[in-house]
mmCIF file of C-alpha atoms in Angstrom:
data_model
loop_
_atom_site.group_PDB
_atom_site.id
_atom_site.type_symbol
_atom_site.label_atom_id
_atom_site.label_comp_id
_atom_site.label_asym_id
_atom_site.label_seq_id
_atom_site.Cartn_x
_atom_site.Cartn_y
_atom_site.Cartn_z
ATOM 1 C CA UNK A 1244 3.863 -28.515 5.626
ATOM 2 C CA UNK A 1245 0.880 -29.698 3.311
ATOM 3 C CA UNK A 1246 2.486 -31.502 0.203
ATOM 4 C CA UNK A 1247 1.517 -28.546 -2.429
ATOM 5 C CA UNK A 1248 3.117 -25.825 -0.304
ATOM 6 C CA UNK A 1249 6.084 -27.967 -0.799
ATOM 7 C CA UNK A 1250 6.358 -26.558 -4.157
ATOM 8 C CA UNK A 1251 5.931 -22.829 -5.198
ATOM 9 C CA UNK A 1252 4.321 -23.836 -8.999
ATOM 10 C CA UNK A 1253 2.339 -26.377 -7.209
ATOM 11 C CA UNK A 1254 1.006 -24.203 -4.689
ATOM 12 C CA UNK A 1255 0.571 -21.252 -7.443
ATOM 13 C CA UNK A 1256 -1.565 -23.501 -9.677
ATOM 14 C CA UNK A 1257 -3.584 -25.198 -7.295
ATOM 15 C CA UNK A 1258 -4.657 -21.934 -5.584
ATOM 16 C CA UNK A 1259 -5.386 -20.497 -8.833
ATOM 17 C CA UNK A 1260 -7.486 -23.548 -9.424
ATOM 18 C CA UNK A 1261 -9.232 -24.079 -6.299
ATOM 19 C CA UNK A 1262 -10.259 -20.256 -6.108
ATOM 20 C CA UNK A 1263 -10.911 -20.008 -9.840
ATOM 21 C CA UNK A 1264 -14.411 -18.840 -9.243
ATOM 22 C CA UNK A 1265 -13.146 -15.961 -6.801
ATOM 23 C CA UNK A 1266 -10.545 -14.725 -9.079
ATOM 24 C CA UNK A 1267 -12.798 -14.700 -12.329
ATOM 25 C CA UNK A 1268 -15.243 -12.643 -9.916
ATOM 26 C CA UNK A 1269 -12.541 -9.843 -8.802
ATOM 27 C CA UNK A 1270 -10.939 -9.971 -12.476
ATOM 28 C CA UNK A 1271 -14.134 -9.033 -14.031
ATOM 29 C CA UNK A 1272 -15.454 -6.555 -11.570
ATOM 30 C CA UNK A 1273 -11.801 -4.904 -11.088
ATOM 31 C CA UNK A 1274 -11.840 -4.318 -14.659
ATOM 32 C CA UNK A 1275 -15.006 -2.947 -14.881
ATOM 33 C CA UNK A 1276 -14.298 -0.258 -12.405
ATOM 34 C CA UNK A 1277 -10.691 0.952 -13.979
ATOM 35 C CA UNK A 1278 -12.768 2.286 -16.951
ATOM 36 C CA UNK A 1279 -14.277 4.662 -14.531
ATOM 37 C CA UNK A 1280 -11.469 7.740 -13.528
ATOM 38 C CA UNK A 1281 -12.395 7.880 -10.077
ATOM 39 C CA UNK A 1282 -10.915 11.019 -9.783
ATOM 40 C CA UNK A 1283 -13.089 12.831 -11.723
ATOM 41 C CA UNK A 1284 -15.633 10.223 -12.090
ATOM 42 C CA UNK A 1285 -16.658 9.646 -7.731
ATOM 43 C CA UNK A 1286 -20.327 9.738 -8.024
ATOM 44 C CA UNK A 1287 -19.957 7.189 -11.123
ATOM 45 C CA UNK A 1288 -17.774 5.030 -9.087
ATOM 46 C CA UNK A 1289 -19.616 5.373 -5.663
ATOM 47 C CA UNK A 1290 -22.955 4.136 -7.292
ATOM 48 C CA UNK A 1291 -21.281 0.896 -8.750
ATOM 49 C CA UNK A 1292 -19.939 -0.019 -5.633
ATOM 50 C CA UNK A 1293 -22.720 0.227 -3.742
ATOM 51 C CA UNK A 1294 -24.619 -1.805 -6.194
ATOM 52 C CA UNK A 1295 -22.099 -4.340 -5.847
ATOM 53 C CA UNK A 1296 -22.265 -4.898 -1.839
ATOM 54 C CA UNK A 1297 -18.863 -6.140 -0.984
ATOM 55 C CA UNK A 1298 -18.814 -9.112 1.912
ATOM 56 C CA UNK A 1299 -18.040 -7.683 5.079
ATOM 57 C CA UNK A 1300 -16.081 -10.796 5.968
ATOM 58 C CA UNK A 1301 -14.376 -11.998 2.656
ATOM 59 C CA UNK A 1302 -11.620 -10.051 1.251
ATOM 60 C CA UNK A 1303 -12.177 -8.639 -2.118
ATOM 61 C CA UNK A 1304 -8.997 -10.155 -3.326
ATOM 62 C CA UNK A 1305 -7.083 -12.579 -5.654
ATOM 63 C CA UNK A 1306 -6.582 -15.572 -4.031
ATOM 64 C CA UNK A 1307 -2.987 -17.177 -5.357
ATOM 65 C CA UNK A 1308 0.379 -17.202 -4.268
ATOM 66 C CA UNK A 1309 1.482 -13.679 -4.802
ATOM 67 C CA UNK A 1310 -2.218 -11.872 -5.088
ATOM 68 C CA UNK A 1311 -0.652 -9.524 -2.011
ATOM 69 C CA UNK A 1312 2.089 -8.154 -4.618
ATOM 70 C CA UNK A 1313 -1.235 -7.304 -7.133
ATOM 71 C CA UNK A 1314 -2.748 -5.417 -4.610
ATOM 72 C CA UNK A 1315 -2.789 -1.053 -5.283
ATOM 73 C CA UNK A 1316 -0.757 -2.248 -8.491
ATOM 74 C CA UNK A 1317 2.614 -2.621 -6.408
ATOM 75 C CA UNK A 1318 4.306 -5.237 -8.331
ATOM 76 C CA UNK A 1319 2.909 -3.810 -11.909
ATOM 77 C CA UNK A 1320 4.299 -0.377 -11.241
ATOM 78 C CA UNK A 1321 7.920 -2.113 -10.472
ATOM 79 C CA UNK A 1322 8.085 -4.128 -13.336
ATOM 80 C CA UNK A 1323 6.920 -0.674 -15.499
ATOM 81 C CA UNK A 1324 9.785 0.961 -13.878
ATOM 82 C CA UNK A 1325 12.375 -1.802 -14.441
ATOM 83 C CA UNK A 1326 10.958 -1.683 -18.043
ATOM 84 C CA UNK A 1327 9.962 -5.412 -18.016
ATOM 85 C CA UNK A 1328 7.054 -7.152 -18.570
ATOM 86 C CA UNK A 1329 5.212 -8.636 -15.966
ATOM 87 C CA UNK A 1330 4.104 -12.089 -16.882
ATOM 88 C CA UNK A 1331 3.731 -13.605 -12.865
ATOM 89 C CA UNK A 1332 3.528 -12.716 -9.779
ATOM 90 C CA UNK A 1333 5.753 -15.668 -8.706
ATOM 91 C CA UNK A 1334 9.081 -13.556 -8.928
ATOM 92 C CA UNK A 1335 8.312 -11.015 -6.636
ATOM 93 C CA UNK A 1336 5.271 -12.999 -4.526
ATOM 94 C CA UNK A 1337 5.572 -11.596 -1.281
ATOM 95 C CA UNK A 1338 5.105 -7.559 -1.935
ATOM 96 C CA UNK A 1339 4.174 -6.021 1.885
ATOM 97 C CA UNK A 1340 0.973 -4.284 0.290
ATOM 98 C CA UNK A 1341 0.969 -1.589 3.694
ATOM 99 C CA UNK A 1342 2.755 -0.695 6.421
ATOM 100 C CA UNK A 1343 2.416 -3.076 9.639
ATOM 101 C CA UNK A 1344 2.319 -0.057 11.988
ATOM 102 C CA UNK A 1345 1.886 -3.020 14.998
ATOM 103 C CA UNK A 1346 5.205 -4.745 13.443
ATOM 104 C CA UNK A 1347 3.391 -7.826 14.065
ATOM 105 C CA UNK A 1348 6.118 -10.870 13.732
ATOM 106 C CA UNK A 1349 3.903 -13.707 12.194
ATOM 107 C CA UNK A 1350 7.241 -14.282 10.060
ATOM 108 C CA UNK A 1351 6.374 -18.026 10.085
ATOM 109 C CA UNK A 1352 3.046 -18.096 8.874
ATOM 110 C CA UNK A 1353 3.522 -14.948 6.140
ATOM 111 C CA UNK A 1354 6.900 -16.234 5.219
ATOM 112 C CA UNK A 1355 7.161 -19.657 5.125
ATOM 113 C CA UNK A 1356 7.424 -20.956 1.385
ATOM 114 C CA UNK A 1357 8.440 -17.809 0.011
ATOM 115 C CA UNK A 1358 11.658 -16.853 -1.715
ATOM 116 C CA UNK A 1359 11.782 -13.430 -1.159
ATOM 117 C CA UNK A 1360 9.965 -10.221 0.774
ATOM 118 C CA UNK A 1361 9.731 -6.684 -0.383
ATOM 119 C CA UNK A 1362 9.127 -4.178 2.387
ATOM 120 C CA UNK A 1363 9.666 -0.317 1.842
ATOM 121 C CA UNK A 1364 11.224 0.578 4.939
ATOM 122 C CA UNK A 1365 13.610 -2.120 7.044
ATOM 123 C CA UNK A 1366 11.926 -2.372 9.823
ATOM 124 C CA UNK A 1367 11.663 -6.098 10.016
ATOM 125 C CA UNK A 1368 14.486 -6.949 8.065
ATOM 126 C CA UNK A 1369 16.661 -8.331 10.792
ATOM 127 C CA UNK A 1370 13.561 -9.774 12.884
ATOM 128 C CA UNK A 1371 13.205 -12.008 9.513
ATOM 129 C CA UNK A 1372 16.543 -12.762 8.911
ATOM 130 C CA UNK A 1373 16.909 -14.200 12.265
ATOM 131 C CA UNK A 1374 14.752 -16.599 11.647
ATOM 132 C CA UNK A 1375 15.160 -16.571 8.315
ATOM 133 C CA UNK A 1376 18.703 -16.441 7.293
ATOM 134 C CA UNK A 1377 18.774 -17.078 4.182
ATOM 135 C CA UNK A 1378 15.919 -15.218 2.789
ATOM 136 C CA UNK A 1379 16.212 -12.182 0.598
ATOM 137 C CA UNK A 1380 14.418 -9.090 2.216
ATOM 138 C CA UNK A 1381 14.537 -6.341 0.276
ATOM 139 C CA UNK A 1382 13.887 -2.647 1.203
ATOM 140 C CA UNK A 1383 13.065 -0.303 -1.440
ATOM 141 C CA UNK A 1384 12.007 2.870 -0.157
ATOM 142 C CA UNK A 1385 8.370 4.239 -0.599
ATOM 143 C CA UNK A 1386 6.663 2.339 -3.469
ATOM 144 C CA UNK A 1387 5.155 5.105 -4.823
ATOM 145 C CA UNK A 1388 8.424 7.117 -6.204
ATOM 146 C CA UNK A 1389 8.572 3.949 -8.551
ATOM 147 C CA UNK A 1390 4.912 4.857 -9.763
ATOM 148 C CA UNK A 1391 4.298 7.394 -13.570
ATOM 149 C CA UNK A 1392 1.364 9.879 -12.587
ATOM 150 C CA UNK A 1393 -2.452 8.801 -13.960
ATOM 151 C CA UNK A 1394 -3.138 12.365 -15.715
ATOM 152 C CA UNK A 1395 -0.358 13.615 -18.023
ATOM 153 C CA UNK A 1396 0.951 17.372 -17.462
ATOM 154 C CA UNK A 1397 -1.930 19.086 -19.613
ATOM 155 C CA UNK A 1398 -4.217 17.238 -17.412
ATOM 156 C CA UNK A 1399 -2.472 18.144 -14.200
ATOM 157 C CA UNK A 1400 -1.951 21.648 -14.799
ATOM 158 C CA UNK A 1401 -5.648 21.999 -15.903
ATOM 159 C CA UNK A 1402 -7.008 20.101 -12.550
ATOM 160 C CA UNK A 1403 -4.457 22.085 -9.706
ATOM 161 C CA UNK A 1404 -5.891 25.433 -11.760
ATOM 162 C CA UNK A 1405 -9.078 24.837 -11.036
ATOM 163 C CA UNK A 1406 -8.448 23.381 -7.029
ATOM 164 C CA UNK A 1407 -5.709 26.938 -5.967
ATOM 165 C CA UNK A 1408 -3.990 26.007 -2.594
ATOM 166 C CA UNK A 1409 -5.705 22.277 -1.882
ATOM 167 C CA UNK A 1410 -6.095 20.359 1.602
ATOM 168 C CA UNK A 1411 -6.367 17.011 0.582
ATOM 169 C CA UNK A 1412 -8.291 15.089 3.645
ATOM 170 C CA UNK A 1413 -7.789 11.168 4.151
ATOM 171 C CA UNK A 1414 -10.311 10.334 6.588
ATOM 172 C CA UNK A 1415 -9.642 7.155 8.655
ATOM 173 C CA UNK A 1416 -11.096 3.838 6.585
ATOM 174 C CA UNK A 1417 -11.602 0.174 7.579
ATOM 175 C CA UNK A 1418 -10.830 -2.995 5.150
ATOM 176 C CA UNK A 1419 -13.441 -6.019 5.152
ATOM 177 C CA UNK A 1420 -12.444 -7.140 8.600
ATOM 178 C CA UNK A 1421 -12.679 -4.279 10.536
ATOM 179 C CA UNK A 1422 -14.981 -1.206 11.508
ATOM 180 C CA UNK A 1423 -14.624 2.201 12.952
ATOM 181 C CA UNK A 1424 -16.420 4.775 14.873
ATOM 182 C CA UNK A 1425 -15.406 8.269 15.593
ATOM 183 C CA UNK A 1426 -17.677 11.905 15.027
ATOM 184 C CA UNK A 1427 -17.465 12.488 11.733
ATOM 185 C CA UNK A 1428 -19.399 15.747 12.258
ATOM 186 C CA UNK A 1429 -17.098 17.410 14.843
ATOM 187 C CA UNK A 1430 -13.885 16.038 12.085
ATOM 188 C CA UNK A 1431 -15.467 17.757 8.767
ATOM 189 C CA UNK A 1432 -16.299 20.903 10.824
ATOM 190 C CA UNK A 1433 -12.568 20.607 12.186
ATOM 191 C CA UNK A 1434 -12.058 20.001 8.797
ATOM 192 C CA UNK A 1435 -13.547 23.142 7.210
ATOM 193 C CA UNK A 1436 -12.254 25.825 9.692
ATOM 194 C CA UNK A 1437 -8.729 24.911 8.507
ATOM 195 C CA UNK A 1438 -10.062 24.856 5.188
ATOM 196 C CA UNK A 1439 -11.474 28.088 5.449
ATOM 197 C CA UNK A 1440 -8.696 30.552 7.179
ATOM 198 C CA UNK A 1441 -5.874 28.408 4.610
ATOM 199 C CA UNK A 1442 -6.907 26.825 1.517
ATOM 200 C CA UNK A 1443 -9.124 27.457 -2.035
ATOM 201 C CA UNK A 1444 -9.923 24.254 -1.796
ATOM 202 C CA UNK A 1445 -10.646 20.819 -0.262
ATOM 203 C CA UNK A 1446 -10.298 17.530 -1.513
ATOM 204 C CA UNK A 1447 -10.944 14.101 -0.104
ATOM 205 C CA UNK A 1448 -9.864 10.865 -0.843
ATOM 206 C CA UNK A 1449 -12.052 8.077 -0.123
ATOM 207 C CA UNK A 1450 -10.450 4.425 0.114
ATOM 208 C CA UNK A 1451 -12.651 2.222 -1.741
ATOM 209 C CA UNK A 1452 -14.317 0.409 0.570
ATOM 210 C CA UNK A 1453 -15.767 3.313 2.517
ATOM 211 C CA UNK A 1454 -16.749 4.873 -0.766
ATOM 212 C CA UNK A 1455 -20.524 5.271 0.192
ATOM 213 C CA UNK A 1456 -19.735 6.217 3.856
ATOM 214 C CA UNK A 1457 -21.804 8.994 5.050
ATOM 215 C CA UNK A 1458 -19.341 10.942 5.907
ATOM 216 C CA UNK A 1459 -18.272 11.692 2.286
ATOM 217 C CA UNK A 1460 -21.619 13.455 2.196
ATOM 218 C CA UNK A 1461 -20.857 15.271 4.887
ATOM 219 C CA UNK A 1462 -17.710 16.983 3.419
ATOM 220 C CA UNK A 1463 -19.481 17.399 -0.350
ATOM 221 C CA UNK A 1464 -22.055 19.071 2.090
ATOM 222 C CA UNK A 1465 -19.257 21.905 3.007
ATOM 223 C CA UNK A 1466 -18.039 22.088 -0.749
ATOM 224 C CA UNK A 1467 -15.623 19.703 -0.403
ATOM 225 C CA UNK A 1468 -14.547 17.587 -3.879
ATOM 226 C CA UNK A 1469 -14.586 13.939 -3.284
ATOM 227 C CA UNK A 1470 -11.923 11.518 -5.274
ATOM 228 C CA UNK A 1471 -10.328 8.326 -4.841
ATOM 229 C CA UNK A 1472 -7.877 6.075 -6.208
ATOM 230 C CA UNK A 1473 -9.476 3.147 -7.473
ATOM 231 C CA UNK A 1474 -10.270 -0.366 -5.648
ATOM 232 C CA UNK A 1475 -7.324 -1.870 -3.914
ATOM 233 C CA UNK A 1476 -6.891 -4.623 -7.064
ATOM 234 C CA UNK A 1477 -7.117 -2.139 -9.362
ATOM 235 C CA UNK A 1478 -3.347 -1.999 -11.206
ATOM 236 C CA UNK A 1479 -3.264 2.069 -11.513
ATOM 237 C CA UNK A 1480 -4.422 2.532 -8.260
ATOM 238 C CA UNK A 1481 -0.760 3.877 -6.999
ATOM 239 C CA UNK A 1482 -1.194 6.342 -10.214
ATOM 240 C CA UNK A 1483 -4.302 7.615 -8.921
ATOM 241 C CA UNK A 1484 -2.959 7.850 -5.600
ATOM 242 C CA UNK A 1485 0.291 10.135 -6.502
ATOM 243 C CA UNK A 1486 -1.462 12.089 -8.771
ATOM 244 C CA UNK A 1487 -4.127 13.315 -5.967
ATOM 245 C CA UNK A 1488 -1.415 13.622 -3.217
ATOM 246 C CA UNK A 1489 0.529 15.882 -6.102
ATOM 247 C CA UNK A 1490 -2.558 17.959 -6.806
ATOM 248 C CA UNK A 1491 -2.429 19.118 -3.096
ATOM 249 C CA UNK A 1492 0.386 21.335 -0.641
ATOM 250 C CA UNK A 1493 -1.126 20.143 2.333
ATOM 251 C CA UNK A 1494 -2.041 16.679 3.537
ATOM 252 C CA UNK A 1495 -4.794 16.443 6.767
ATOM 253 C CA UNK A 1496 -6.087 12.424 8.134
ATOM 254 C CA UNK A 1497 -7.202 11.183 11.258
ATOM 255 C CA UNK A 1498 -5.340 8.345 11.411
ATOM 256 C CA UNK A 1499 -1.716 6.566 10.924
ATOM 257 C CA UNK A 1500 -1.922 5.078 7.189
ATOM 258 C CA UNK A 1501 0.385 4.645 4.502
ATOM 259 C CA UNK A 1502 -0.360 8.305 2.893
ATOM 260 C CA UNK A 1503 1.413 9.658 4.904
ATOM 261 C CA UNK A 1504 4.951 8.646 3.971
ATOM 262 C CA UNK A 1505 4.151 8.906 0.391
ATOM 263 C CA UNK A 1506 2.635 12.928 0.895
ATOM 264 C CA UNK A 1507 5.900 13.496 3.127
ATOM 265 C CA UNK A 1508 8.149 11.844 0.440
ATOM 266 C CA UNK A 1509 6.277 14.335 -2.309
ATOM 267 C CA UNK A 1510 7.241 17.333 -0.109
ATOM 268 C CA UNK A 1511 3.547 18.099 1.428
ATOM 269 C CA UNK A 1512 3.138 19.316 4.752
ATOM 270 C CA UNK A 1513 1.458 15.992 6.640
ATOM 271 C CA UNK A 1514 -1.032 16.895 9.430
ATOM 272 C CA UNK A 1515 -2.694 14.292 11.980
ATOM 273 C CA UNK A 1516 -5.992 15.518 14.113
ATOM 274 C CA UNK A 1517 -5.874 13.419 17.338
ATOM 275 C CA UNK A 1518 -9.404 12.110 16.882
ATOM 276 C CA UNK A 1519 -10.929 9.525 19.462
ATOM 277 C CA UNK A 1520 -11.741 6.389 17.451
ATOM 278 C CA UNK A 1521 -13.118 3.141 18.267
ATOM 279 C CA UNK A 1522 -11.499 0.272 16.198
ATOM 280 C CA UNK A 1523 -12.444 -3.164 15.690
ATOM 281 C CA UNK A 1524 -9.907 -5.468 13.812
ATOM 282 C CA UNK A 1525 -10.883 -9.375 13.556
ATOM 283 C CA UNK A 1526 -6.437 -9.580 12.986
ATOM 284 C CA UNK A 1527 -4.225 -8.924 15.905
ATOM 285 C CA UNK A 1528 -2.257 -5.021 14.761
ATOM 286 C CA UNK A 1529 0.524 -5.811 16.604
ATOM 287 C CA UNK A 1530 1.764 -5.270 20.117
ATOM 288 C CA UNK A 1531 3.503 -1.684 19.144
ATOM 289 C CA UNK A 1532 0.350 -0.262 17.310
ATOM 290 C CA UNK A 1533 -0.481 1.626 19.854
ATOM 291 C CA UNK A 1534 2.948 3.277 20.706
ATOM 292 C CA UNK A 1535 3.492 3.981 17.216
ATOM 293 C CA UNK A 1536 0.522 5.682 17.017
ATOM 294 C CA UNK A 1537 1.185 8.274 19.666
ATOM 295 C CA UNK A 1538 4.118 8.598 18.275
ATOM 296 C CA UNK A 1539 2.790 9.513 14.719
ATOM 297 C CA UNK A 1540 0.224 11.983 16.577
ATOM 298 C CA UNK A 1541 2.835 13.995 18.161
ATOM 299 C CA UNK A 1542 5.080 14.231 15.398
ATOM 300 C CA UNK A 1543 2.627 15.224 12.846
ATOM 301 C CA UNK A 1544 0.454 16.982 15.261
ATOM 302 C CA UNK A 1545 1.116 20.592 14.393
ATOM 303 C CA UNK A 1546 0.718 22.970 11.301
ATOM 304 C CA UNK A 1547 2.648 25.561 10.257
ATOM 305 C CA UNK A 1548 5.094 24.887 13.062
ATOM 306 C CA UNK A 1549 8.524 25.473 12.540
ATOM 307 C CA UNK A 1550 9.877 22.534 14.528
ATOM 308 C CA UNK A 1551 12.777 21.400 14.512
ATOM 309 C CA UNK A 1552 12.495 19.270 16.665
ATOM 310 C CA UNK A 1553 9.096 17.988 15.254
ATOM 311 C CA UNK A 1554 10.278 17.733 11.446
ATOM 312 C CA UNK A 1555 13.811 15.010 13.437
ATOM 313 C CA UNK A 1556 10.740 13.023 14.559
ATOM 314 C CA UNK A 1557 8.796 12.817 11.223
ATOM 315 C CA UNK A 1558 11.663 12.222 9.490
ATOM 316 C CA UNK A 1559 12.908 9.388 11.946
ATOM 317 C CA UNK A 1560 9.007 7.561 11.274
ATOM 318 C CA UNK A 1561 9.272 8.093 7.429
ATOM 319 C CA UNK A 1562 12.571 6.551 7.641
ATOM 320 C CA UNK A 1563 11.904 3.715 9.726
ATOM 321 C CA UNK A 1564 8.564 2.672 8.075
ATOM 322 C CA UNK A 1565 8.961 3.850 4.353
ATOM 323 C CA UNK A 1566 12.388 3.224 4.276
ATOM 324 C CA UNK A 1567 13.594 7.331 2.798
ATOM 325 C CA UNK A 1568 15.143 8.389 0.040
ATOM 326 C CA UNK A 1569 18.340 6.209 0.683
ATOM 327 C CA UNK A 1570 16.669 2.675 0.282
ATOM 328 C CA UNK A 1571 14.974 3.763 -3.104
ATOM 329 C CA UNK A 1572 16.424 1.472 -6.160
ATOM 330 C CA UNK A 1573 17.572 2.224 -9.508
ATOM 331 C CA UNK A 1574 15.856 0.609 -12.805
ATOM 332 C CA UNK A 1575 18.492 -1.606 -12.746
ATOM 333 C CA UNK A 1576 18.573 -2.554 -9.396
ATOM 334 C CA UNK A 1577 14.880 -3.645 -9.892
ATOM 335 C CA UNK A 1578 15.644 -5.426 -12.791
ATOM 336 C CA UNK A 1579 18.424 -7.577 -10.701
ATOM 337 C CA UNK A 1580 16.158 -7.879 -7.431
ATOM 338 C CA UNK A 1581 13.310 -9.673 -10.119
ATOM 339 C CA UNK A 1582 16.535 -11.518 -12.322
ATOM 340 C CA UNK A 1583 17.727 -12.477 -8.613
ATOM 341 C CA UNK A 1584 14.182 -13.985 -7.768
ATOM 342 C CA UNK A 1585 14.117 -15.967 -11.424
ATOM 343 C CA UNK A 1586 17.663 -17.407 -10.702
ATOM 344 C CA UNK A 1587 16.675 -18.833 -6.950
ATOM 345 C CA UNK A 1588 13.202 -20.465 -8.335
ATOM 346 C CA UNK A 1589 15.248 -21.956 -11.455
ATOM 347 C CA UNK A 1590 18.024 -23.706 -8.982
ATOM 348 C CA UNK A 1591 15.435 -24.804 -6.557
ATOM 349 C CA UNK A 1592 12.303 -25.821 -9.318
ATOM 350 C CA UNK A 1593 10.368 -24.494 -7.341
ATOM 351 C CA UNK A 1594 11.118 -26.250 -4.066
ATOM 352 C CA UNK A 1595 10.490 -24.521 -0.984
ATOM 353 C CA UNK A 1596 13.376 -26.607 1.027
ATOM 354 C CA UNK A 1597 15.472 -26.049 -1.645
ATOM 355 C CA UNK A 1598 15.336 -22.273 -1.781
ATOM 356 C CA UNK A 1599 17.934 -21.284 1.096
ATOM 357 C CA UNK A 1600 20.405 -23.675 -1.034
ATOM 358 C CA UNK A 1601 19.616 -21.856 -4.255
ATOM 359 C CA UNK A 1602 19.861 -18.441 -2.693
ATOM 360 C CA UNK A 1603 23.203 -19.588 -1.220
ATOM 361 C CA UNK A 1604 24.406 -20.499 -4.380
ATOM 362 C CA UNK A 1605 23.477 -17.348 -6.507
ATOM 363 C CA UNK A 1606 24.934 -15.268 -3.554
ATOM 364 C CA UNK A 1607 28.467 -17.249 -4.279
ATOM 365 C CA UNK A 1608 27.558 -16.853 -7.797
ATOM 366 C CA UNK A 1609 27.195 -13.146 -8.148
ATOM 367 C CA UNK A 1610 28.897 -11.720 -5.249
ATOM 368 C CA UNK A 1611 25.183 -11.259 -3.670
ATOM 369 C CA UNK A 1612 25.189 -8.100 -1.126
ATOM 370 C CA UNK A 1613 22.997 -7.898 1.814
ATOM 371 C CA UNK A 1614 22.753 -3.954 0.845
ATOM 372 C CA UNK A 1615 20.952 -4.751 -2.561
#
C-alpha cells in the first residue's frame, strides 16, 4: 500500500490537494447549475451544458476520499435526516452511489482503506465480510425514503394539476465512460401509443449527461415535457429526483437503473420495454449483468397485469438490490451508524491497519450488532 493510503487524513488531504484544480472546477460549475430548477427550467439547463462540453473520458467528479458519498447528494440527504451537520465526507466515505446490477466483487480495490460501506440493499454484504471481517457494511434500504421533496406541497399540487394521469419515461443513459445505441424513434413512438390510450400526460427525465441527446427532441416533438434532476454532484439532486417520480402513477424505461426501486418503493407501477441496445462500458459490469437483466425484463415486463406471480418477482429484485422497507433506518439509527464511524477513525487516528482493531473495540464497547 502507498504510504498516504496508510492513513485516511493523509490520503483525504493529499487527494484534495493534488486534484485541487479539478475540484475548484466541479465546485464552481456544480453550483452554477443548482440555481437553475431543472425541472421547470430544462431548456435553461440543456443550453449550459452543452456550452460546457463535458470530457467523454474524465469523470465529472470530486476527486477525494469520499467524493462517491457526494455524488446525487447521498451523504447530504442522510446527515439532513439524522439532523446533523455535515462537515466531511470522511465519516461515511464509502456511500455505493448506484446499484452494481453486475455485483462486480472488486472488494479489494473499492474497499481497501475504508472504514465503512453503505449499500441500500445487502447484496454484497457477506461477499465483503468474508474478506473483510471486520468491516462495517451497512444496508439502509432505498436512499431516497431518507430524501425531503424539492417543491413544497403548494408547488406540488400546482405541477400534478397541470400534468392529470403522468407517464414519466427514463430513457436508457450512459456516464462518461460509456455509450449506447438503440432506435430511439421506434421507443418514443412505443412511447406515445401508451401515452395516448392511458395517460394526460408524459414526462421525461433526462440524466444529465445525455441532456442534449437527440432523442429528448424527439419526445418534446410528440408533446412530451422534458425534466431532470440536476447533475450527478449536484447535492438536491435526490430531491429533484423524488419529487418527479412523485409527480407521476406510472413509471416506463428501457433499461435496468436505479429508478426503478425508488418509483416501486413510492408505490408507481414500474414498466420495462425490452429494447435491443448496444452498450459500450470502458469498466467490466459484472459477470451477472446480464442475468439480472433478463430477470428485471420479465418481471417488470407487463402493464396493467394482475400478476401475482409477476409482482413475488419484483418484489424479490427490489428487495435484493434496494434493500425494502425492512432495512430502512430510523433518525437515530443514522445518527449512531455516522457516531459509530467517528468513534472507529478516533481509536485508529486515522490508520487504515488500525481500523479492524478500533472497530473491534467499539463493538465490545457498545454491544455493536451486525443487524444495525
Amino acid at each position: 500500500m502507498k504510504f498516504y493510503k496508510k492513513n485516511i487524513y493523509l490520503n483525504y488531504y493529499l487527494r484534495c490537494l493534488r486534484n485541487f484544480n479539478n475540484n475548484l472546477k466541479v465546485k464552481k460549475i456544480t453550483k452554477a447549475f443548482e440555481k437553475i430548477d431543472s425541472i421547470k427550467n430544462f431548456k435553461e439547463f440543456s443550453k449550459e451544458l452543452k456550452d460546457l462540453k463535458i470530457s467523454n473520458q474524465e469523470l465529472f467528479s470530486y476527486k477525494f476520499l469520499g467524493g462517491e458519498s457526494l455524488l446525487y447528494g447521498h451523504i447530504n440527504v442522510l446527515y439532513e435526516y439524522a439532523q446533523l451537520k455535515l462537515k466531511t465526507t470522511l465519516e461515511l466515505p464509502s456511500i455505493e452511489h448506484g446499484i452494481n446490477f453486475g455485483e462486480s466483487e472488486n472488494f479489494h480495490i473499492e474497499l481497501t482503506g475504508m472504514h465503512n460501506r453503505l449499500y441500500q440493499g445487502d447484496y454484497k454484504k457477506i461477499k465483503i465480510n468474508n474478506n473483510f471481517p471486520f468491516l462495517p457494511v451497512y444496508c439502509i434500504g432505498p436512499y431516497i425514503h431518507y430524501s425531503n421533496y424539492y417543491y413544497n406541497i403548494e408547488q406540488y399540487v400546482k405541477k400534478k394539476m397541470k400534468l392529470g394521469k403522468t407517464l414519466l419515461v427514463f430513457p436508457v443513459h450512459t456516464y462518461e465512460k460509456s455509450t449506447v445505441k438503440y432506435d430511439c424513434e421506434n421507443f418514443v413512438k412505443k412511447v406515445e401509443k401508451i401515452a395516448k390510450e392511458n395517460f394526460d400526460s408524459i414526462l421525461v427525465c433526462a440524466y444529465w449527461l445525455n441532456a442534449t441527446d437527440e432523442v429528448y427532441q424527439m419526445f418534446k416533438a410528440i408533446g412530451a415535457e422534458i425534466v431532470c434532476a440536476g447533475m450527478r454532484t449536484d447535492a438536491c439532486f435526490l430531491k429533484r429526483l423524488k419529487t418527479i417520480i412523485s409527480l407521476s402513477d406510472t413509471v416506463l424505461g428501457n433499461d435496468i437503473g436505479t429508478y426503478i426501486g425508488y418509483a416501486f418503493y413510492m408505490g408507481k407501477e414500474v414498466v420495462l420495454l425490452n429494447e435491443v441496445i448496444n452498450r459500450y462500458d470502458k469498466n467490466n459490469p459484472g459477470n451477472n449483468y446480464e442475468r439480472n437483466l433478463k430477470e428485471f425484463y420479465n418481471a417488470f415486463s407487463c402493464m396493467k397485469e394482475k400478476n401475482t406471480s409477476k409482482l413475488c418477482m419484483q418484489k424479490k429484485l427490489y428487495d435484493k438490490f434496494w434493500g425494502g422497507e425492512s432495512l430502512i433506518k430510523t433518525a437515530d439509527e443514522i445518527k449512531n451508524i455516522i457516531y459509530i464511524s467517528k468513534e472507529i477513525l478516533k481509536k485508529s487516528n486515522g490508520f487504515v491497519d488500525r481500523f479492524p482493531l478500533s472497530t473491534y473495540e467499539l463493538h465490545q464497547d457498545l454491544k455493536y450488532s451486525n443487524n444495525l
